[in-house]
Amino acid sequence: MWLIWLIWLLALLVDLFSFSVLFFFSLSLFLSFFWFFFFSFFQSFFPFLAVSFFRRSFFLLYFFFHLVLFFLIFFQRESNLKGQMPNECCKEISYIPLR
């Protein structure tokens, strides 16, 4: 059980100090998804994996919180990219007169 908490705390450290937003979201989503669904499903077979309802609901809220943030960032970035021309970064280079 302490190993799972240690992995989750590592994910929180990645949340705080990550340079890559997608890596931070993917790791956080994976760990919270793994915690909630794996241990909720297998706790009937392995009693030592039993977790309280509070912990399961906390990790489920953590999962959905990151999922919502991921989609907000993704759609914000997509809406910002839609307004740009495909070759806008190279526009000045194409207008250089050749002599």
Coordinates of N, CA and C in Angstrom, one line a residue:
M1 N 0.8 -1.2 0.0 CA 0.0 0.0 0.0 C 0.9 1.3 0.0
W2 N 2.0 1.2 0.8 CA 2.8 2.4 0.8 C 3.5 2.7 -0.5
L3 N 3.7 1.6 -1.3 CA 4.3 1.8 -2.7 C 3.3 2.6 -3.6
I4 N 2.0 2.3 -3.5 CA 1.1 3.1 -4.3 C 1.1 4.5 -3.9
W5 N 1.1 4.8 -2.6 CA 1.1 6.2 -2.1 C 2.4 6.9 -2.6
L6 N 3.5 6.1 -2.6 CA 4.8 6.7 -3.0 C 4.7 7.0 -4.5
I7 N 4.1 6.2 -5.3 CA 4.0 6.4 -6.8 C 3.1 7.6 -7.0
W8 N 2.0 7.7 -6.2 CA 1.1 8.9 -6.4 C 1.8 10.2 -6.0
L9 N 2.6 10.1 -4.9 CA 3.3 11.4 -4.5 C 4.3 11.7 -5.6
L10 N 4.9 10.7 -6.2 CA 5.8 11.0 -7.3 C 5.0 11.7 -8.5
A11 N 3.8 11.3 -8.7 CA 3.0 12.0 -9.7 C 2.7 13.4 -9.3
L12 N 2.5 13.7 -8.1 CA 2.3 15.0 -7.6 C 3.5 15.9 -7.8
L13 N 4.7 15.3 -7.6 CA 5.9 16.0 -7.8 C 6.1 16.3 -9.3
V14 N 5.7 15.4 -10.1 CA 5.7 15.7 -11.6 C 4.7 16.8 -11.9
D15 N 3.6 16.8 -11.3 CA 2.6 17.9 -11.5 C 3.3 19.2 -11.2
L16 N 4.1 19.3 -10.1 CA 4.6 20.6 -9.7 C 5.8 21.0 -10.5
F17 N 6.7 20.0 -11.0 CA 7.9 20.4 -11.6 C 8.1 19.9 -13.0
S18 N 7.0 19.6 -13.6 CA 7.1 19.1 -15.0 C 7.3 20.2 -16.0
F19 N 8.1 19.9 -17.0 CA 8.3 20.9 -18.1 C 7.4 20.5 -19.3
S20 N 6.9 19.3 -19.4 CA 6.0 18.9 -20.5 C 4.6 18.8 -20.0
V21 N 3.7 19.5 -20.5 CA 2.3 19.5 -20.0 C 1.6 18.2 -20.4
L22 N 1.9 17.7 -21.6 CA 1.3 16.4 -21.9 C 1.8 15.2 -21.1
F23 N 3.1 15.3 -20.8 CA 3.7 14.2 -19.9 C 3.1 14.3 -18.5
F24 N 2.9 15.5 -18.0 CA 2.3 15.6 -16.7 C 0.9 15.1 -16.7
F25 N 0.1 15.5 -17.7 CA -1.3 15.0 -17.7 C -1.4 13.5 -17.9
S26 N -0.6 13.0 -18.8 CA -0.7 11.5 -19.1 C -0.3 10.7 -17.9
L27 N 0.8 11.1 -17.2 CA 1.2 10.4 -16.0 C 0.1 10.5 -14.9
S28 N -0.4 11.7 -14.7 CA -1.4 11.8 -13.6 C -2.7 11.1 -13.9
L29 N -3.1 11.1 -15.2 CA -4.3 10.4 -15.6 C -4.1 8.9 -15.5
F30 N -2.9 8.4 -15.9 CA -2.7 7.0 -15.8 C -2.7 6.5 -14.4
L31 N -2.0 7.2 -13.5 CA -1.9 6.8 -12.1 C -3.3 6.8 -11.4
S32 N -4.0 7.9 -11.6 CA -5.3 7.9 -11.0 C -6.3 6.9 -11.5
F33 N -6.3 6.7 -12.9 CA -7.1 5.7 -13.5 C -6.7 4.3 -13.0
F34 N -5.4 4.0 -12.9 CA -5.0 2.7 -12.5 C -5.4 2.5 -11.0
W35 N -5.2 3.5 -10.2 CA -5.6 3.4 -8.8 C -7.1 3.1 -8.6
F36 N -7.9 3.9 -9.2 CA -9.3 3.7 -9.0 C -9.9 2.4 -9.6
F37 N -9.7 2.2 -10.8 CA -10.3 1.0 -11.5 C -9.7 -0.3 -11.1
F38 N -8.3 -0.3 -11.1 CA -7.7 -1.6 -10.8 C -8.0 -2.1 -9.4
F39 N -7.8 -1.2 -8.4 CA -7.9 -1.6 -7.1 C -9.4 -1.7 -6.7
S40 N -10.3 -1.0 -7.3 CA -11.7 -1.2 -7.1 C -12.2 -2.5 -7.6
F41 N -11.7 -2.9 -8.7 CA -12.1 -4.2 -9.3 C -11.5 -5.4 -8.6
F42 N -10.2 -5.3 -8.2 CA -9.6 -6.5 -7.6 C -9.6 -6.6 -6.1
Q43 N -10.2 -5.6 -5.5 CA -10.2 -5.7 -4.0 C -11.1 -6.8 -3.5
S44 N -12.0 -7.3 -4.3 CA -12.8 -8.5 -3.9 C -12.0 -9.7 -3.9
F45 N -11.0 -9.8 -4.8 CA -10.2 -11.0 -4.9 C -9.0 -10.9 -3.9
F46 N -8.5 -9.7 -3.7 CA -7.3 -9.5 -2.8 C -7.7 -8.6 -1.7
P47 N -8.1 -9.1 -0.5 CA -8.6 -8.2 0.5 C -7.6 -7.1 1.0
F48 N -6.3 -7.4 0.8 CA -5.3 -6.4 1.3 C -5.3 -5.2 0.3
L49 N -5.9 -5.3 -0.8 CA -6.0 -4.1 -1.7 C -7.2 -3.2 -1.5
A50 N -8.0 -3.6 -0.4 CA -9.2 -2.8 -0.2 C -8.9 -1.4 0.2
V51 N -9.5 -0.4 -0.4 CA -9.3 1.0 -0.1 C -10.7 1.5 0.3
S52 N -10.6 2.6 1.1 CA -11.9 3.2 1.5 C -12.6 4.0 0.4
F53 N -13.8 4.2 0.6 CA -14.6 5.0 -0.4 C -14.1 6.4 -0.6
F54 N -13.6 7.0 0.5 CA -13.0 8.3 0.4 C -11.8 8.3 -0.5
R55 N -10.9 7.4 -0.3 CA -9.7 7.3 -1.2 C -10.1 7.1 -2.6
R56 N -11.0 6.2 -2.9 CA -11.4 5.9 -4.3 C -12.1 7.1 -4.9
S57 N -12.9 7.8 -4.2 CA -13.6 9.0 -4.7 C -12.6 10.1 -4.9
F58 N -11.6 10.2 -4.0 CA -10.6 11.3 -4.2 C -9.8 11.1 -5.4
F59 N -9.4 9.8 -5.7 CA -8.6 9.6 -6.9 C -9.5 9.7 -8.2
L60 N -10.7 9.4 -8.0 CA -11.6 9.5 -9.2 C -11.8 11.0 -9.5
L61 N -12.0 11.8 -8.5 CA -12.1 13.3 -8.7 C -10.7 13.8 -9.3
Y62 N -9.6 13.3 -8.8 CA -8.3 13.7 -9.3 C -8.2 13.4 -10.8
F63 N -8.7 12.2 -11.1 CA -8.6 11.8 -12.5 C -9.5 12.7 -13.4
F64 N -10.7 13.0 -13.0 CA -11.6 13.8 -13.8 C -11.1 15.3 -13.9
F65 N -10.5 15.7 -12.8 CA -10.0 17.1 -12.8 C -8.9 17.2 -13.8
H66 N -8.0 16.2 -13.9 CA -6.9 16.3 -14.9 C -7.5 16.1 -16.3
L67 N -8.5 15.3 -16.4 CA -9.1 15.1 -17.8 C -9.7 16.3 -18.3
V68 N -10.4 17.1 -17.4 CA -11.0 18.3 -17.8 C -10.0 19.4 -18.2
L69 N -8.9 19.4 -17.4 CA -7.9 20.4 -17.7 C -7.1 20.0 -19.0
F70 N -7.0 18.7 -19.2 CA -6.3 18.3 -20.5 C -7.1 18.8 -21.7
F71 N -8.5 18.6 -21.6 CA -9.3 19.0 -22.8 C -9.4 20.5 -22.9
L72 N -9.4 21.2 -21.8 CA -9.4 22.7 -21.9 C -8.1 23.2 -22.6
I73 N -7.0 22.6 -22.2 CA -5.7 23.1 -22.8 C -5.6 22.6 -24.2
F74 N -6.1 21.4 -24.5 CA -6.1 20.9 -25.9 C -6.9 21.8 -26.8
F75 N -8.2 22.1 -26.4 CA -9.1 22.8 -27.3 C -8.6 24.3 -27.3
Q76 N -8.0 24.8 -26.3 CA -7.5 26.2 -26.4 C -6.4 26.3 -27.4
R77 N -5.5 25.3 -27.4 CA -4.4 25.3 -28.3 C -4.9 25.1 -29.7
E78 N -5.9 24.2 -29.9 CA -6.5 24.0 -31.3 C -7.2 25.3 -31.8
S79 N -7.9 26.0 -30.9 CA -8.6 27.2 -31.4 C -7.5 28.3 -31.7
N80 N -6.4 28.3 -31.0 CA -5.4 29.3 -31.3 C -4.7 29.0 -32.6
L81 N -4.5 27.7 -33.0 CA -3.9 27.3 -34.2 C -4.8 27.5 -35.4
K82 N -6.1 27.5 -35.2 CA -7.0 27.6 -36.4 C -6.9 28.9 -37.1
G83 N -6.7 30.0 -36.3 CA -6.6 31.3 -36.9 C -5.4 31.6 -37.6
Q84 N -4.3 30.8 -37.6 CA -3.1 31.1 -38.2 C -3.0 30.5 -39.6
M85 N -2.3 31.2 -40.5 CA -2.1 30.6 -41.8 C -1.0 29.5 -41.7
P86 N -1.1 28.5 -42.6 CA -0.1 27.4 -42.5 C 1.3 27.9 -42.7
N87 N 1.6 28.8 -43.6 CA 2.9 29.3 -43.8 C 3.2 30.7 -43.3
E88 N 2.5 31.0 -42.2 CA 2.6 32.4 -41.7 C 4.0 32.6 -41.1
C89 N 4.7 31.6 -40.6 CA 6.0 31.8 -40.0 C 7.0 32.1 -41.1
C90 N 6.8 31.6 -42.3 CA 7.7 31.8 -43.4 C 7.3 32.9 -44.4
K91 N 6.3 33.7 -44.1 CA 5.8 34.8 -45.0 C 6.8 35.8 -45.4
E92 N 7.6 36.2 -44.4 CA 8.6 37.2 -44.7 C 9.7 36.7 -45.6
I93 N 10.1 35.4 -45.5 CA 11.1 34.9 -46.3 C 10.6 34.8 -47.8
S94 N 9.3 34.5 -48.0 CA 8.8 34.4 -49.4 C 8.8 35.7 -50.1
Y95 N 8.8 36.8 -49.4 CA 8.7 38.1 -50.1 C 10.1 38.8 -50.3
I96 N 11.2 38.1 -50.1 CA 12.5 38.6 -50.3 C 12.7 38.7 -51.8
P97 N 13.0 39.9 -52.3 CA 13.2 40.0 -53.8 C 14.5 39.3 -54.2
L98 N 14.5 38.6 -55.3 CA 15.7 38.0 -55.8 C 16.3 38.9 -56.9
R99 N 17.6 39.2 -56.8 CA 18.2 40.1 -57.7 C 19.4 39.4 -58.4

